[in-house]
Amino acid sequence: MSDITDKEIKAACVFISPLIVLIFLFILVPVLGTLLNSMFQDVAFLDKQFVFLRNFRQLFADSGFRQALKFTLLFVLVSVPIEIVLGMAFAMLMNTHIPLRGLLRACVLIPWAIPAAVSGRIWELIYNYSYGLANFIFTELGITTEPVNWLGTSLGAFIAVVIADVWKTTPFAAIILLAGLQAIPVELLNQARVDRANFLQVFYKVVLPLMKPIIIVALLFRTIDGLRVFDLIYVLSGGGPGGATTSISHYAYKYFLGGDFGYGSAVSVILFMIAFLLSVFYVKAGRFMTGQV
Amino acid sequence: MSENTVRNWLVLAGIVFCLAFCLFPFIYMLVISLSTRADFLSQRASFKFTLDNFNAVLTDGSLHFPDYLRNSFLISLASAFFCVVIASLAAYAITRLQFPGRMSLLFFALAVSMFPQIGLVGYLFKFMTRLGWINTYQALVLPYTAWILPLSLWILVSYFSQIPRELDKAALVDGCTYRQILCKVILPVAAPGVLSVFLLSFIFAFNEFMFALMLTTDYRARTVPVGIALFQGLHGQTPWGNIMAASVVTTLPIVILTLVFQRHIMAGLTRGAVKG
Amino acid sequence: MKVELTDITKEFTSLRGRVVALDDISIKIDEGEFFVLLGPSGCGKSTLLNLIAGLEKPTAGRIQFDDKVVADTDRRIFLTPKERNVAFVFQSYALYPHLDVFENIAFPLRIARIEKAEIKKAVEQAAATLEITDLLAVRPAELSGGQRQRVAIARAIVRKPNVFLLDEPLSNLDARLRIAMRAEIKNLQDKLGITTVYVTHDQVEAMGLGDRIAVLNRGKIEQIGTPESLYEKPAGIFVAQFIGSPPMNIIDASIIKADGKLCVVLGNQKLVIPSEKIREIEGLKENHFILGLRPEHITINPPDNAQMLTATIHSVESLGRETAVYLDVDGLAITALCDREGMGKGRQVRVRIHLDKMHIFKGER
Ligand SMILES: Nc1ncnc2c1ncn2[C@@H]1O[C@H](COP(=O)(O)OP(=O)(O)OP(=O)(O)O)[C@@H](O)[C@H]1O
Ligand SMILES: [Mg+2]
């Protein structure tokens, strides 16, 4: 090994060590700690005790957990496709040549940029039974005669949460997809014009196939993010009514809050594993796409 | 009508819908915050303008909103600052220095960013309790920095690797040390990227909720999102006017940031995502 | 400052495996000399320059500036570029895009923490030398290629380097500017008297600039010498073909004895070897050799009646002042240079070969 590379390696160590140390201390250690904790009975005021997989066995019998799992998966399944489709539409709008395009882009960005807790609060008020905007519009327009009990029924709360999430995260999808749109060579679109393809044909025959990889990226980003949804729902519906909108993260949080770190950790580990499997799928899909394109 | 006219009308309609969709909650928030009563819609009462709500959240010491705001700004600024510094150092090493495992480090960072926050927060709580750091700034700044670092790293690596190597060589010949190359050449040349990372880190830290909820207990370290989520009226009933006024005050700096730096924020986001 | 390279080898380990970029190279560059490294793309010119600058570390060998060893693999000595005080001009100019011209030129001085007033004086002097005084407040993005190159050179000379290193500094410029800058660089070097190593793949540039030239091929030195000696006495086929334009004709030739005289066979025709070359030919062990002949040593339809070949004109290319004529001698392709018009394609011509000027190379081509 030569001196210059020694020197480079030394410099490199100095340069990357803050990153490594921080990530190690505040991400890796907690993650490993959680993994370990999931195999302990670790409740406040009781002695810590190794129980191996007992927490997980309990989980599968736990109807509250099953409900959280079902809600989270359903939530992702419903909201993510809406976000991608709507995001695609927004991206195409943001990509047209119009005056004040920068302002339009900034406006689209705003819902994503503000704290989810704030948007949760705004939507909570919008859905308010007696004086919220939603019921005002519904009754004024005569869509329903009675006000809708948005946050008081399971279905109402689910719809409310999905709409709020779509509002909050469509901008993100739109921005990612916009980047994809901008990467499409203009000549290709002009060629399609010359070939007298109409707007829809251009979209289906040219734009969509070229966008496939980036759509997959956006889809998986949103999916992984949706799986760990917490703050918006915590603020908006508080997980209710009766746990109908409690996400997995929220469910684990409740146990942490109650001082049951073993069980809470076990719930988190399940979420890890779902996210991990999806990441693997994501990497595989990414490889597949690059291999193909 | 020709296809073009149809298209133009469609675009116009789309833009109107898009703007309405994105902005109506803000308008609603603004209206309620400026109104004497939150229920004026249903009561068919007319809108009465007032600044009382703003007055209350900004001056009423018992609501602690100014404290939350200060905490949020300091914590987010510190996190964003550390993120930029630490990620720049690492991105420089990864793009410029030959050391084994450069690529693995990058993918390690990517993998780390996939961990859901809930998986960290339980252990962090115990960790911080043991350190006696619960309800302090460092209890949030350090995890925030660690949590935002992977994205920052990816964005900066993508910017740094576009700077021609000959610039480094020129700087070396001109007598720079590695640190000087980074500070005097790479960072200034990649300034837009650095700005993107700073803005994104700030926004992420400012918006973070779960750590703040778990690791703070009162106004001494609690941040705005948690403050607003847990906003309790002084007299029982939910004080919607106050909450909306607080929300407006919170949203305003972010909205201004977004309007001014839209380009940089979008660039950062796309680099972070598309590369990943 | 003298620069001496001894037994320099440089290997790279890359994804393709090990690449030997430089193979056992020794060069001595004199004080104040304008030394040119010439060779085709990928032959290791830039690598050699980087080694002199201290941007790369040799795998083996020693580099000395005067008596000071700046790199020695045996004694594990390696000085950084900073410690060597060299200046470098890059093909892409490598100007700092965030700094204006003044700050670009001042950069090495600022790093060296030189006093402000002194920096100002030095920068203004360097700018005056390169006639860019009116550009000092401009950012590099607004400069033309030629102006950028001047700034890069000003940055290089501003701190009085021991050695001045230039890596294809003119290859991004258009043809006219390149010729103008070439003259300017030569003048500047004469004036400053700094030892200069100049990399190029353009033999015309090398011939015009260099006091001496080293021709590199695949990491090895083919020949070192003055431009004239490389042209007149190329050490091998590679140098012979690389230098001169159009390139030297390289022909497989065989020797026979006819009527008691040694003759060269070209195609189906033979030419008597002139007395100047007899000794050299007799020294060959085989009756095969490679004949090198510059295009200007072939005359078409000469007025005299000395021994001739007959050939067909395959094609004609005007080079401006001269005309390159591609001839076909019984299937052999030979290029000639002549200054006359009337070289119709397909015409039969008589060709005089100045065998007294031929180069004789051994071995295969
Ligand atoms: N960092 C490196 N890693 C691996 N191989 C390298 C590296 N740098 C150069 N090489 C190899 O070394 C050889 C010489 O490269 P070098 O850049 O010196 O060529 P050059 O003569 O300057 O060519 P050009 O005229 O194209 O600039 C090439 O085969 C190149 O691929
Ligand atoms: Mg080169």
XYZ file of C-alpha atoms in Angstrom, chain B residues 166-167 169-177 180 184-185 188-189, chain C residues 50 55 81-82 86 90 92 94-96 98 107-108 111 155 159:
32
model
C -9.507 18.599 -12.986
C -10.772 21.312 -10.665
C -6.219 18.678 -9.387
C -5.858 22.378 -10.086
C -6.598 23.132 -6.438
C -4.073 20.507 -5.287
C -1.401 22.011 -7.501
C -2.349 25.450 -6.212
C -1.461 24.178 -2.755
C -4.826 23.256 -1.209
C -5.252 20.582 1.414
C -9.343 23.534 1.592
C -12.852 26.733 -1.178
C -13.695 24.834 -4.341
C -18.848 27.018 -3.524
C -19.136 25.312 -6.897
C 0.632 13.891 -13.095
C -0.921 14.263 -8.439
C 2.157 19.097 -5.450
C 2.257 21.943 -2.970
C 4.757 23.160 -9.863
C -5.226 21.600 -17.953
C -10.263 21.931 -19.804
C -9.984 23.991 -14.789
C -10.821 27.550 -13.845
C -12.783 27.963 -10.624
C -17.277 30.646 -8.691
C -6.014 31.650 -5.767
C -2.619 29.935 -5.324
C -3.740 29.644 -0.324
C -2.753 31.410 -12.778
C 3.638 32.199 -8.312
